[in-house]
mmCIF file with all atom_site columns, N, CA and C in Angstrom:
data_model
loop_
_atom_site.group_PDB
_atom_site.id
_atom_site.type_symbol
_atom_site.label_atom_id
_atom_site.label_alt_id
_atom_site.label_comp_id
_atom_site.label_asym_id
_atom_site.label_entity_id
_atom_site.label_seq_id
_atom_site.pdbx_PDB_ins_code
_atom_site.Cartn_x
_atom_site.Cartn_y
_atom_site.Cartn_z
_atom_site.occupancy
_atom_site.B_iso_or_equiv
_atom_site.pdbx_formal_charge
_atom_site.auth_seq_id
_atom_site.auth_comp_id
_atom_site.auth_asym_id
_atom_site.auth_atom_id
_atom_site.pdbx_PDB_model_num
ATOM 1   N N  . MET A 1 1  ? -118.763 94.394 -39.044 1.00 56.00 ? 1  MET A N  1
ATOM 2   C CA . MET A 1 1  ? -119.712 93.416 -39.589 1.00 56.00 ? 1  MET A CA 1
ATOM 3   C C  . MET A 1 1  ? -119.480 92.039 -38.933 1.00 56.00 ? 1  MET A C  1
ATOM 4   N N  . ALA A 1 2  ? -118.229 91.692 -38.804 1.00 61.00 ? 2  ALA A N  1
ATOM 5   C CA . ALA A 1 2  ? -117.917 90.380 -38.204 1.00 61.00 ? 2  ALA A CA 1
ATOM 6   C C  . ALA A 1 2  ? -118.466 90.334 -36.774 1.00 61.00 ? 2  ALA A C  1
ATOM 7   N N  . LYS A 1 3  ? -118.333 91.446 -36.065 1.00 64.00 ? 3  LYS A N  1
ATOM 8   C CA . LYS A 1 3  ? -118.818 91.471 -34.675 1.00 64.00 ? 3  LYS A CA 1
ATOM 9   C C  . LYS A 1 3  ? -120.343 91.301 -34.674 1.00 64.00 ? 3  LYS A C  1
ATOM 10  N N  . ARG A 1 4  ? -120.985 91.921 -35.622 1.00 61.00 ? 4  ARG A N  1
ATOM 11  C CA . ARG A 1 4  ? -122.450 91.853 -35.651 1.00 61.00 ? 4  ARG A CA 1
ATOM 12  C C  . ARG A 1 4  ? -122.888 90.406 -35.948 1.00 61.00 ? 4  ARG A C  1
ATOM 13  N N  . LYS A 1 5  ? -122.148 89.749 -36.816 1.00 62.00 ? 5  LYS A N  1
ATOM 14  C CA . LYS A 1 5  ? -122.542 88.379 -37.191 1.00 62.00 ? 5  LYS A CA 1
ATOM 15  C C  . LYS A 1 5  ? -122.312 87.421 -36.005 1.00 62.00 ? 5  LYS A C  1
ATOM 16  N N  . ILE A 1 6  ? -121.326 87.717 -35.208 1.00 62.00 ? 6  ILE A N  1
ATOM 17  C CA . ILE A 1 6  ? -121.022 86.819 -34.074 1.00 62.00 ? 6  ILE A CA 1
ATOM 18  C C  . ILE A 1 6  ? -122.049 87.019 -32.947 1.00 62.00 ? 6  ILE A C  1
ATOM 19  N N  . LYS A 1 7  ? -122.666 88.188 -32.913 1.00 66.00 ? 7  LYS A N  1
ATOM 20  C CA . LYS A 1 7  ? -123.611 88.455 -31.809 1.00 66.00 ? 7  LYS A CA 1
ATOM 21  C C  . LYS A 1 7  ? -124.882 87.581 -31.923 1.00 66.00 ? 7  LYS A C  1
ATOM 22  N N  . PRO A 1 8  ? -125.498 87.496 -33.076 1.00 65.00 ? 8  PRO A N  1
ATOM 23  C CA . PRO A 1 8  ? -126.750 86.713 -33.200 1.00 65.00 ? 8  PRO A CA 1
ATOM 24  C C  . PRO A 1 8  ? -126.594 85.257 -32.737 1.00 65.00 ? 8  PRO A C  1
ATOM 25  N N  . PRO A 1 9  ? -125.609 84.543 -33.218 1.00 64.00 ? 9  PRO A N  1
ATOM 26  C CA . PRO A 1 9  ? -125.439 83.138 -32.810 1.00 64.00 ? 9  PRO A CA 1
ATOM 27  C C  . PRO A 1 9  ? -125.289 83.007 -31.288 1.00 64.00 ? 9  PRO A C  1
ATOM 28  N N  . LYS A 1 10 ? -124.529 83.907 -30.700 1.00 63.00 ? 10 LYS A N  1
ATOM 29  C CA . LYS A 1 10 ? -124.313 83.829 -29.246 1.00 63.00 ? 10 LYS A CA 1
ATOM 30  C C  . LYS A 1 10 ? -125.666 83.992 -28.527 1.00 63.00 ? 10 LYS A C  1
ATOM 31  N N  . LYS A 1 11 ? -126.473 84.923 -28.984 1.00 65.00 ? 11 LYS A N  1
ATOM 32  C CA . LYS A 1 11 ? -127.771 85.157 -28.333 1.00 65.00 ? 11 LYS A CA 1
ATOM 33  C C  . LYS A 1 11 ? -128.649 83.909 -28.509 1.00 65.00 ? 11 LYS A C  1
ATOM 34  N N  . ARG A 1 12 ? -128.577 83.311 -29.667 1.00 65.00 ? 12 ARG A N  1
ATOM 35  C CA . ARG A 1 12 ? -129.419 82.136 -29.943 1.00 65.00 ? 12 ARG A CA 1
ATOM 36  C C  . ARG A 1 12 ? -129.007 80.992 -28.995 1.00 65.00 ? 12 ARG A C  1
ATOM 37  N N  . ILE A 1 13 ? -127.724 80.861 -28.771 1.00 62.00 ? 13 ILE A N  1
ATOM 38  C CA . ILE A 1 13 ? -127.235 79.773 -27.894 1.00 62.00 ? 13 ILE A CA 1
ATOM 39  C C  . ILE A 1 13 ? -127.731 80.016 -26.461 1.00 62.00 ? 13 ILE A C  1
ATOM 40  N N  . LEU A 1 14 ? -127.723 81.286 -26.066 1.00 62.00 ? 14 LEU A N  1
ATOM 41  C CA . LEU A 1 14 ? -128.161 81.608 -24.696 1.00 62.00 ? 14 LEU A CA 1
ATOM 42  C C  . LEU A 1 14 ? -129.643 81.245 -24.547 1.00 62.00 ? 14 LEU A C  1
ATOM 43  N N  . LYS A 1 15 ? -130.418 81.551 -25.590 1.00 63.00 ? 15 LYS A N  1
ATOM 44  C CA . LYS A 1 15 ? -131.855 81.273 -25.533 1.00 63.00 ? 15 LYS A CA 1
ATOM 45  C C  . LYS A 1 15 ? -132.074 79.749 -25.491 1.00 63.00 ? 15 LYS A C  1
ATOM 46  N N  . LYS A 1 16 ? -131.306 79.035 -26.294 1.00 64.00 ? 16 LYS A N  1
ATOM 47  C CA . LYS A 1 16 ? -131.468 77.575 -26.346 1.00 64.00 ? 16 LYS A CA 1
ATOM 48  C C  . LYS A 1 16 ? -131.108 76.971 -24.981 1.00 64.00 ? 16 LYS A C  1
ATOM 49  N N  . LYS A 1 17 ? -130.061 77.483 -24.375 1.00 62.00 ? 17 LYS A N  1
ATOM 50  C CA . LYS A 1 17 ? -129.619 76.948 -23.070 1.00 62.00 ? 17 LYS A CA 1
ATOM 51  C C  . LYS A 1 17 ? -130.737 77.183 -22.042 1.00 62.00 ? 17 LYS A C  1
ATOM 52  N N  . GLY A 1 18 ? -131.316 78.369 -22.057 1.00 58.00 ? 18 GLY A N  1
ATOM 53  C CA . GLY A 1 18 ? -132.387 78.684 -21.098 1.00 58.00 ? 18 GLY A CA 1
ATOM 54  C C  . GLY A 1 18 ? -133.578 77.752 -21.332 1.00 58.00 ? 18 GLY A C  1
ATOM 55  N N  . PHE A 1 19 ? -133.877 77.504 -22.601 1.00 58.00 ? 19 PHE A N  1
ATOM 56  C CA . PHE A 1 19 ? -135.024 76.639 -22.911 1.00 58.00 ? 19 PHE A CA 1
ATOM 57  C C  . PHE A 1 19 ? -134.742 75.207 -22.446 1.00 58.00 ? 19 PHE A C  1
ATOM 58  N N  . LYS A 1 20 ? -133.500 74.784 -22.658 1.00 58.00 ? 20 LYS A N  1
ATOM 59  C CA . LYS A 1 20 ? -133.134 73.403 -22.292 1.00 58.00 ? 20 LYS A CA 1
ATOM 60  C C  . LYS A 1 20 ? -133.238 73.236 -20.772 1.00 58.00 ? 20 LYS A C  1
ATOM 61  N N  . LYS A 1 21 ? -132.852 74.258 -20.052 1.00 58.00 ? 21 LYS A N  1
ATOM 62  C CA . LYS A 1 21 ? -132.886 74.180 -18.583 1.00 58.00 ? 21 LYS A CA 1
ATOM 63  C C  . LYS A 1 21 ? -134.343 74.142 -18.112 1.00 58.00 ? 21 LYS A C  1
ATOM 64  N N  . GLY A 1 22 ? -135.244 74.693 -18.917 1.00 54.00 ? 22 GLY A N  1
ATOM 65  C CA . GLY A 1 22 ? -136.659 74.684 -18.526 1.00 54.00 ? 22 GLY A CA 1
ATOM 66  C C  . GLY A 1 22 ? -136.889 75.646 -17.370 1.00 54.00 ? 22 GLY A C  1
ATOM 67  N N  . SER A 1 23 ? -136.105 76.697 -17.290 1.00 50.00 ? 23 SER A N  1
ATOM 68  C CA . SER A 1 23 ? -136.266 77.677 -16.191 1.00 50.00 ? 23 SER A CA 1
ATOM 69  C C  . SER A 1 23 ? -137.126 78.845 -16.686 1.00 50.00 ? 23 SER A C  1
ATOM 70  N N  . SER A 1 24 ? -138.353 78.893 -16.254 1.00 54.00 ? 24 SER A N  1
ATOM 71  C CA . SER A 1 24 ? -139.241 79.988 -16.694 1.00 54.00 ? 24 SER A CA 1
ATOM 72  C C  . SER A 1 24 ? -138.680 81.318 -16.196 1.00 54.00 ? 24 SER A C  1
ATOM 73  N N  . LYS A 1 25 ? -138.196 81.317 -14.963 1.00 59.00 ? 25 LYS A N  1
ATOM 74  C CA . LYS A 1 25 ? -137.672 82.566 -14.388 1.00 59.00 ? 25 LYS A CA 1
ATOM 75  C C  . LYS A 1 25 ? -136.474 83.045 -15.211 1.00 59.00 ? 25 LYS A C  1
ATOM 76  N N  . LYS A 1 26 ? -135.609 82.118 -15.579 1.00 58.00 ? 26 LYS A N  1
ATOM 77  C CA . LYS A 1 26 ? -134.405 82.517 -16.318 1.00 58.00 ? 26 LYS A CA 1
ATOM 78  C C  . LYS A 1 26 ? -134.838 83.061 -17.691 1.00 58.00 ? 26 LYS A C  1
ATOM 79  N N  . GLY A 1 27 ? -135.833 82.439 -18.287 1.00 59.00 ? 27 GLY A N  1
ATOM 80  C CA . GLY A 1 27 ? -136.297 82.880 -19.612 1.00 59.00 ? 27 GLY A CA 1
ATOM 81  C C  . GLY A 1 27 ? -136.829 84.310 -19.518 1.00 59.00 ? 27 GLY A C  1
ATOM 82  N N  . VAL A 1 28 ? -137.578 84.592 -18.489 1.00 64.00 ? 28 VAL A N  1
ATOM 83  C CA . VAL A 1 28 ? -138.133 85.952 -18.335 1.00 64.00 ? 28 VAL A CA 1
ATOM 84  C C  . VAL A 1 28 ? -136.992 86.947 -18.153 1.00 64.00 ? 28 VAL A C  1
ATOM 85  N N  . GLN A 1 29 ? -136.019 86.553 -17.347 1.00 64.00 ? 29 GLN A N  1
ATOM 86  C CA . GLN A 1 29 ? -134.893 87.469 -17.101 1.00 64.00 ? 29 GLN A CA 1
ATOM 87  C C  . GLN A 1 29 ? -134.141 87.700 -18.413 1.00 64.00 ? 29 GLN A C  1
ATOM 88  N N  . ASN A 1 30 ? -134.022 86.655 -19.199 1.00 65.00 ? 30 ASN A N  1
ATOM 89  C CA . ASN A 1 30 ? -133.303 86.773 -20.471 1.00 65.00 ? 30 ASN A CA 1
ATOM 90  C C  . ASN A 1 30 ? -134.066 87.742 -21.373 1.00 65.00 ? 30 ASN A C  1
ATOM 91  N N  . LYS A 1 31 ? -135.388 87.649 -21.348 1.00 67.00 ? 31 LYS A N  1
ATOM 92  C CA . LYS A 1 31 ? -136.206 88.524 -22.210 1.00 67.00 ? 31 LYS A CA 1
ATOM 93  C C  . LYS A 1 31 ? -136.025 89.975 -21.762 1.00 67.00 ? 31 LYS A C  1
ATOM 94  N N  . GLU A 1 32 ? -136.035 90.186 -20.482 1.00 64.00 ? 32 GLU A N  1
ATOM 95  C CA . GLU A 1 32 ? -135.870 91.558 -19.963 1.00 64.00 ? 32 GLU A CA 1
ATOM 96  C C  . GLU A 1 32 ? -134.487 92.081 -20.319 1.00 64.00 ? 32 GLU A C  1
ATOM 97  N N  . PHE A 1 33 ? -133.519 91.216 -20.201 1.00 64.00 ? 33 PHE A N  1
ATOM 98  C CA . PHE A 1 33 ? -132.139 91.633 -20.501 1.00 64.00 ? 33 PHE A CA 1
ATOM 99  C C  . PHE A 1 33 ? -132.036 91.997 -21.984 1.00 64.00 ? 33 PHE A C  1
ATOM 100 N N  . LYS A 1 34 ? -132.726 91.225 -22.821 1.00 66.00 ? 34 LYS A N  1
ATOM 101 C CA . LYS A 1 34 ? -132.675 91.494 -24.270 1.00 66.00 ? 34 LYS A CA 1
ATOM 102 C C  . LYS A 1 34 ? -133.336 92.857 -24.536 1.00 66.00 ? 34 LYS A C  1
ATOM 103 N N  . LYS A 1 35 ? -134.408 93.137 -23.833 1.00 66.00 ? 35 LYS A N  1
ATOM 104 C CA . LYS A 1 35 ? -135.124 94.410 -24.050 1.00 66.00 ? 35 LYS A CA 1
ATOM 105 C C  . LYS A 1 35 ? -134.217 95.575 -23.648 1.00 66.00 ? 35 LYS A C  1
ATOM 106 N N  . GLU A 1 36 ? -133.527 95.415 -22.552 1.00 63.00 ? 36 GLU A N  1
ATOM 107 C CA . GLU A 1 36 ? -132.670 96.514 -22.076 1.00 63.00 ? 36 GLU A CA 1
ATOM 108 C C  . GLU A 1 36 ? -131.465 96.676 -23.009 1.00 63.00 ? 36 GLU A C  1
ATOM 109 N N  . THR A 1 37 ? -131.011 95.564 -23.565 1.00 59.00 ? 37 THR A N  1
ATOM 110 C CA . THR A 1 37 ? -129.836 95.673 -24.462 1.00 59.00 ? 37 THR A CA 1
ATOM 111 C C  . THR A 1 37 ? -130.249 96.327 -25.773 1.00 59.00 ? 37 THR A C  1
ATOM 112 N N  . HIS A 1 38 ? -131.459 96.046 -26.195 1.00 55.00 ? 38 HIS A N  1
ATOM 113 C CA . HIS A 1 38 ? -131.882 96.577 -27.508 1.00 55.00 ? 38 HIS A CA 1
ATOM 114 C C  . HIS A 1 38 ? -131.951 98.089 -27.425 1.00 55.00 ? 38 HIS A C  1
#
């Protein structure tokens, strides 16, 4: 359970970092990576 709770925040930080960078390409890659991980 602890591992599961730690995963969401980490993913949110990655998304925020990509948004802050303003990299459309990185955002798309992140989305694809999320799809493959799911």
